[in-house]
């Protein structure tokens, strides 16, 4: 039995336990489908063979973001930038290109001037960098990870799915539009960060700082997130396009002890390693409480009516509940969702012990030991709140706690009823048809757009990877082995951005 099947059955069981529900204001709310109807699918003709070859070549540049930031391959990024200039001549003739970043200027801002400079611009985002290849996984790859090989109808390699496909789909569409004589009504900015995989503190954050100084407001932002995947959400077998409307924050804390080391033949009553291990265990045990966020309520306002009818009372309660109280049905929702690691993460600030370091020799007691714990905060759980929570959980003055990350708070929530969301749904349906469910969702990870979405000058930031995957298993290539995308689906991604540029004219 799959996790999704178990979760589906768990939901049904939870509802069966609720024999009756008292009357409340939620019952008066409309809970009918909010799916857009009657959108005509549009085929956009692209140079698919040429586009696939260009993406294949792009994958061959190992633009890796390592956790150790001193390990940075400047040549790979410089060569990739030269390749972009060579591959998209009209883009680089028409748009202004800037290299930005602090301290390393390897992120790209492209400015496509609009006809009406009074209109707030739109921002299209993607990132150049990729995660490393784990050495122990190399023999599991069917192709060399940076070969960009095209075989069996796929483009293979690190970055083909995350996230060079989106950079190149945007640039392919732009090259096409410029060749046709198109100029956008409003200015469009492309922001391609170089360190998204380590939080974007050098690249996208710096780009957001620059853009905030230039513009009072950004009308629309699109960045990567979840691709279109059938069966990705429990209870829905249909194809689903999830549009991120908010993102959790990011905080990493170093938990450390510095004491007296010595010879292993004369151990103290408690070693530094044991003391730190106990502290980390306390932190992991002190989980943050569950709560239902506004973005989750919006998600079930759109998705709930598409789920089986016997589940809808619970989802309706979630969609229209109050944040300062939890009803019986909402508690059932929390009880069920907390049994699945993905849906559980939507409901609280998560705690993940990710690194532990101590000792240099088998007969030496280390004088210090450190651990790193990564948190993905819900709104309201600031770094200060998390640090205080951790210190209280540990309750040991020997242990120090400090923030070692480019911490970012949970973001604002984009409007799922606004014109930007509607334009995005229309473009999705024009590209992939109407036989799919489109819904907002709360992003438990994060992307470079968080550096815009956490600021008031960019109120409507939406995230989706504009690419259709065949099944959930294909998503395992995201940071995993055998990362690949279908050539034909890459062509549709280019068509998506082509149509999005048209639809922006009516925003």
mmCIF file of N, CA and C in Angstrom, residues 192-248:
data_model
loop_
_atom_site.group_PDB
_atom_site.id
_atom_site.type_symbol
_atom_site.label_atom_id
_atom_site.label_comp_id
_atom_site.label_asym_id
_atom_site.label_seq_id
_atom_site.Cartn_x
_atom_site.Cartn_y
_atom_site.Cartn_z
ATOM 1 N N UNK A 192 17.975 35.570 -12.740
ATOM 2 C CA UNK A 192 18.529 34.216 -12.728
ATOM 3 C C UNK A 192 19.654 34.159 -11.690
ATOM 4 N N UNK A 193 19.333 33.659 -10.502
ATOM 5 C CA UNK A 193 20.290 33.620 -9.404
ATOM 6 C C UNK A 193 21.363 32.577 -9.597
ATOM 7 N N UNK A 194 22.450 32.721 -8.824
ATOM 8 C CA UNK A 194 23.577 31.783 -8.942
ATOM 9 C C UNK A 194 23.810 30.980 -7.665
ATOM 10 N N UNK A 195 22.992 31.183 -6.627
ATOM 11 C CA UNK A 195 23.223 30.460 -5.373
ATOM 12 C C UNK A 195 21.907 30.078 -4.689
ATOM 13 N N UNK A 196 20.904 29.776 -5.485
ATOM 14 C CA UNK A 196 19.601 29.413 -4.925
ATOM 15 C C UNK A 196 19.684 28.181 -4.048
ATOM 16 N N UNK A 197 20.520 27.236 -4.438
ATOM 17 C CA UNK A 197 20.592 25.973 -3.707
ATOM 18 C C UNK A 197 21.205 26.113 -2.313
ATOM 19 N N UNK A 198 21.765 27.275 -2.018
ATOM 20 C CA UNK A 198 22.238 27.549 -0.660
ATOM 21 C C UNK A 198 21.530 28.768 -0.079
ATOM 22 N N UNK A 199 20.338 29.060 -0.567
ATOM 23 C CA UNK A 199 19.501 30.101 0.025
ATOM 24 C C UNK A 199 19.440 31.420 -0.713
ATOM 25 N N UNK A 200 20.339 31.642 -1.661
ATOM 26 C CA UNK A 200 20.290 32.860 -2.455
ATOM 27 C C UNK A 200 20.754 34.131 -1.782
ATOM 28 N N UNK A 201 21.616 34.082 -0.738
ATOM 29 C CA UNK A 201 22.008 35.329 -0.071
ATOM 30 C C UNK A 201 22.898 36.225 -0.925
ATOM 31 N N UNK A 202 23.698 35.629 -1.810
ATOM 32 C CA UNK A 202 24.576 36.428 -2.659
ATOM 33 C C UNK A 202 23.857 36.958 -3.885
ATOM 34 N N UNK A 203 22.991 36.135 -4.453
ATOM 35 C CA UNK A 203 22.419 36.438 -5.759
ATOM 36 C C UNK A 203 21.052 37.071 -5.719
ATOM 37 N N UNK A 204 20.017 36.254 -5.513
ATOM 38 C CA UNK A 204 18.642 36.751 -5.608
ATOM 39 C C UNK A 204 18.337 37.824 -4.568
ATOM 40 N N UNK A 205 18.882 37.682 -3.380
ATOM 41 C CA UNK A 205 18.652 38.715 -2.360
ATOM 42 C C UNK A 205 19.220 40.042 -2.829
ATOM 43 N N UNK A 206 20.425 39.999 -3.383
ATOM 44 C CA UNK A 206 21.049 41.223 -3.877
ATOM 45 C C UNK A 206 20.258 41.794 -5.052
ATOM 46 N N UNK A 207 19.788 40.912 -5.932
ATOM 47 C CA UNK A 207 18.965 41.360 -7.064
ATOM 48 C C UNK A 207 17.675 42.013 -6.573
ATOM 49 N N UNK A 208 17.047 41.419 -5.552
ATOM 50 C CA UNK A 208 15.821 41.997 -4.995
ATOM 51 C C UNK A 208 16.089 43.367 -4.389
ATOM 52 N N UNK A 209 17.250 43.523 -3.729
ATOM 53 C CA UNK A 209 17.622 44.832 -3.175
ATOM 54 C C UNK A 209 17.711 45.878 -4.280
ATOM 55 N N UNK A 210 18.357 45.508 -5.383
ATOM 56 C CA UNK A 210 18.525 46.438 -6.508
ATOM 57 C C UNK A 210 17.185 46.811 -7.116
ATOM 58 N N UNK A 211 16.364 45.812 -7.364
ATOM 59 C CA UNK A 211 15.075 46.047 -8.016
ATOM 60 C C UNK A 211 14.141 46.850 -7.112
ATOM 61 N N UNK A 212 14.211 46.607 -5.813
ATOM 62 C CA UNK A 212 13.364 47.376 -4.884
ATOM 63 C C UNK A 212 13.727 48.859 -4.899
ATOM 64 N N UNK A 213 15.001 49.168 -5.146
ATOM 65 C CA UNK A 213 15.417 50.565 -5.236
ATOM 66 C C UNK A 213 14.924 51.229 -6.521
ATOM 67 N N UNK A 214 14.675 50.425 -7.549
ATOM 68 C CA UNK A 214 14.308 50.980 -8.854
ATOM 69 C C UNK A 214 12.802 51.105 -9.062
ATOM 70 N N UNK A 215 12.042 50.252 -8.401
ATOM 71 C CA UNK A 215 10.600 50.193 -8.659
ATOM 72 C C UNK A 215 9.823 50.232 -7.343
ATOM 73 N N UNK A 216 8.728 50.984 -7.355
ATOM 74 C CA UNK A 216 7.886 51.070 -6.158
ATOM 75 C C UNK A 216 7.084 49.794 -5.935
ATOM 76 N N UNK A 217 6.738 49.127 -7.052
ATOM 77 C CA UNK A 217 5.901 47.941 -6.949
ATOM 78 C C UNK A 217 6.212 46.981 -8.091
ATOM 79 N N UNK A 218 6.131 45.705 -7.798
ATOM 80 C CA UNK A 218 6.229 44.649 -8.811
ATOM 81 C C UNK A 218 4.839 44.029 -8.947
ATOM 82 N N UNK A 219 4.347 43.948 -10.169
ATOM 83 C CA UNK A 219 2.968 43.509 -10.392
ATOM 84 C C UNK A 219 2.798 41.997 -10.299
ATOM 85 N N UNK A 220 3.846 41.264 -10.665
ATOM 86 C CA UNK A 220 3.698 39.811 -10.811
ATOM 87 C C UNK A 220 5.080 39.188 -10.801
ATOM 88 N N UNK A 221 5.235 38.114 -10.040
ATOM 89 C CA UNK A 221 6.494 37.360 -10.026
ATOM 90 C C UNK A 221 6.165 35.888 -10.221
ATOM 91 N N UNK A 222 6.927 35.225 -11.086
ATOM 92 C CA UNK A 222 6.813 33.778 -11.233
ATOM 93 C C UNK A 222 8.196 33.170 -11.042
ATOM 94 N N UNK A 223 8.253 32.084 -10.280
ATOM 95 C CA UNK A 223 9.499 31.376 -10.032
ATOM 96 C C UNK A 223 9.207 29.884 -9.996
ATOM 97 N N UNK A 224 10.250 29.093 -9.906
ATOM 98 C CA UNK A 224 10.121 27.634 -9.883
ATOM 99 C C UNK A 224 9.437 27.143 -8.609
ATOM 100 N N UNK A 225 8.909 25.939 -8.683
ATOM 101 C CA UNK A 225 8.337 25.267 -7.514
ATOM 102 C C UNK A 225 8.014 23.844 -7.934
ATOM 103 N N UNK A 226 6.754 23.436 -7.754
ATOM 104 C CA UNK A 226 6.362 22.075 -8.124
ATOM 105 C C UNK A 226 5.995 22.020 -9.605
ATOM 106 N N UNK A 227 6.457 21.003 -10.331
ATOM 107 C CA UNK A 227 5.991 20.800 -11.706
ATOM 108 C C UNK A 227 4.588 20.201 -11.721
ATOM 109 N N UNK A 228 3.999 20.113 -12.880
ATOM 110 C CA UNK A 228 2.706 19.443 -13.025
ATOM 111 C C UNK A 228 2.937 17.939 -12.888
ATOM 112 N N UNK A 229 2.190 17.301 -11.996
ATOM 113 C CA UNK A 229 2.373 15.870 -11.760
ATOM 114 C C UNK A 229 1.008 15.219 -11.510
ATOM 115 N N UNK A 230 0.689 14.144 -12.212
ATOM 116 C CA UNK A 230 -0.540 13.419 -11.890
ATOM 117 C C UNK A 230 -0.369 12.627 -10.597
ATOM 118 N N UNK A 231 -1.418 12.605 -9.782
ATOM 119 C CA UNK A 231 -1.401 11.816 -8.557
ATOM 120 C C UNK A 231 -0.474 12.321 -7.490
ATOM 121 N N UNK A 232 -0.070 13.601 -7.562
ATOM 122 C CA UNK A 232 0.888 14.108 -6.589
ATOM 123 C C UNK A 232 0.251 14.363 -5.239
ATOM 124 N N UNK A 233 -1.074 14.587 -5.232
ATOM 125 C CA UNK A 233 -1.706 14.917 -3.969
ATOM 126 C C UNK A 233 -2.664 13.816 -3.539
ATOM 127 N N UNK A 234 -2.642 13.446 -2.257
ATOM 128 C CA UNK A 234 -3.493 12.357 -1.777
ATOM 129 C C UNK A 234 -4.969 12.586 -2.095
ATOM 130 N N UNK A 235 -5.601 11.567 -2.632
ATOM 131 C CA UNK A 235 -7.021 11.638 -2.937
ATOM 132 C C UNK A 235 -7.330 12.147 -4.329
ATOM 133 N N UNK A 236 -6.318 12.619 -5.060
ATOM 134 C CA UNK A 236 -6.526 13.143 -6.415
ATOM 135 C C UNK A 236 -5.632 12.373 -7.372
ATOM 136 N N UNK A 237 -6.249 11.622 -8.276
ATOM 137 C CA UNK A 237 -5.465 10.884 -9.271
ATOM 138 C C UNK A 237 -5.212 11.736 -10.511
ATOM 139 N N UNK A 238 -5.953 12.836 -10.640
ATOM 140 C CA UNK A 238 -5.855 13.660 -11.838
ATOM 141 C C UNK A 238 -4.513 14.394 -11.903
ATOM 142 N N UNK A 239 -4.235 14.921 -13.088
ATOM 143 C CA UNK A 239 -3.086 15.790 -13.253
ATOM 144 C C UNK A 239 -3.319 17.064 -12.437
ATOM 145 N N UNK A 240 -2.286 17.528 -11.777
ATOM 146 C CA UNK A 240 -2.436 18.653 -10.868
ATOM 147 C C UNK A 240 -1.344 19.682 -11.109
ATOM 148 N N UNK A 241 -1.765 20.946 -11.190
ATOM 149 C CA UNK A 241 -0.832 22.065 -11.274
ATOM 150 C C UNK A 241 -0.971 22.868 -9.988
ATOM 151 N N UNK A 242 0.051 22.816 -9.155
ATOM 152 C CA UNK A 242 0.035 23.516 -7.876
ATOM 153 C C UNK A 242 0.799 24.827 -8.002
ATOM 154 N N UNK A 243 0.132 25.927 -7.666
ATOM 155 C CA UNK A 243 0.729 27.258 -7.740
ATOM 156 C C UNK A 243 1.056 27.718 -6.327
ATOM 157 N N UNK A 244 2.339 27.832 -6.041
ATOM 158 C CA UNK A 244 2.743 28.281 -4.712
ATOM 159 C C UNK A 244 2.339 29.725 -4.489
ATOM 160 N N UNK A 245 1.695 29.995 -3.358
ATOM 161 C CA UNK A 245 1.298 31.366 -3.025
ATOM 162 C C UNK A 245 1.993 31.871 -1.763
ATOM 163 N N UNK A 246 2.731 31.013 -1.076
ATOM 164 C CA UNK A 246 3.498 31.416 0.099
ATOM 165 C C UNK A 246 4.570 30.369 0.344
ATOM 166 N N UNK A 247 5.637 30.784 1.006
ATOM 167 C CA UNK A 247 6.740 29.880 1.293
ATOM 168 C C UNK A 247 7.118 29.959 2.765
ATOM 169 N N UNK A 248 7.509 28.825 3.296
ATOM 170 C CA UNK A 248 8.048 28.831 4.653
ATOM 171 C C UNK A 248 9.401 29.542 4.668
#
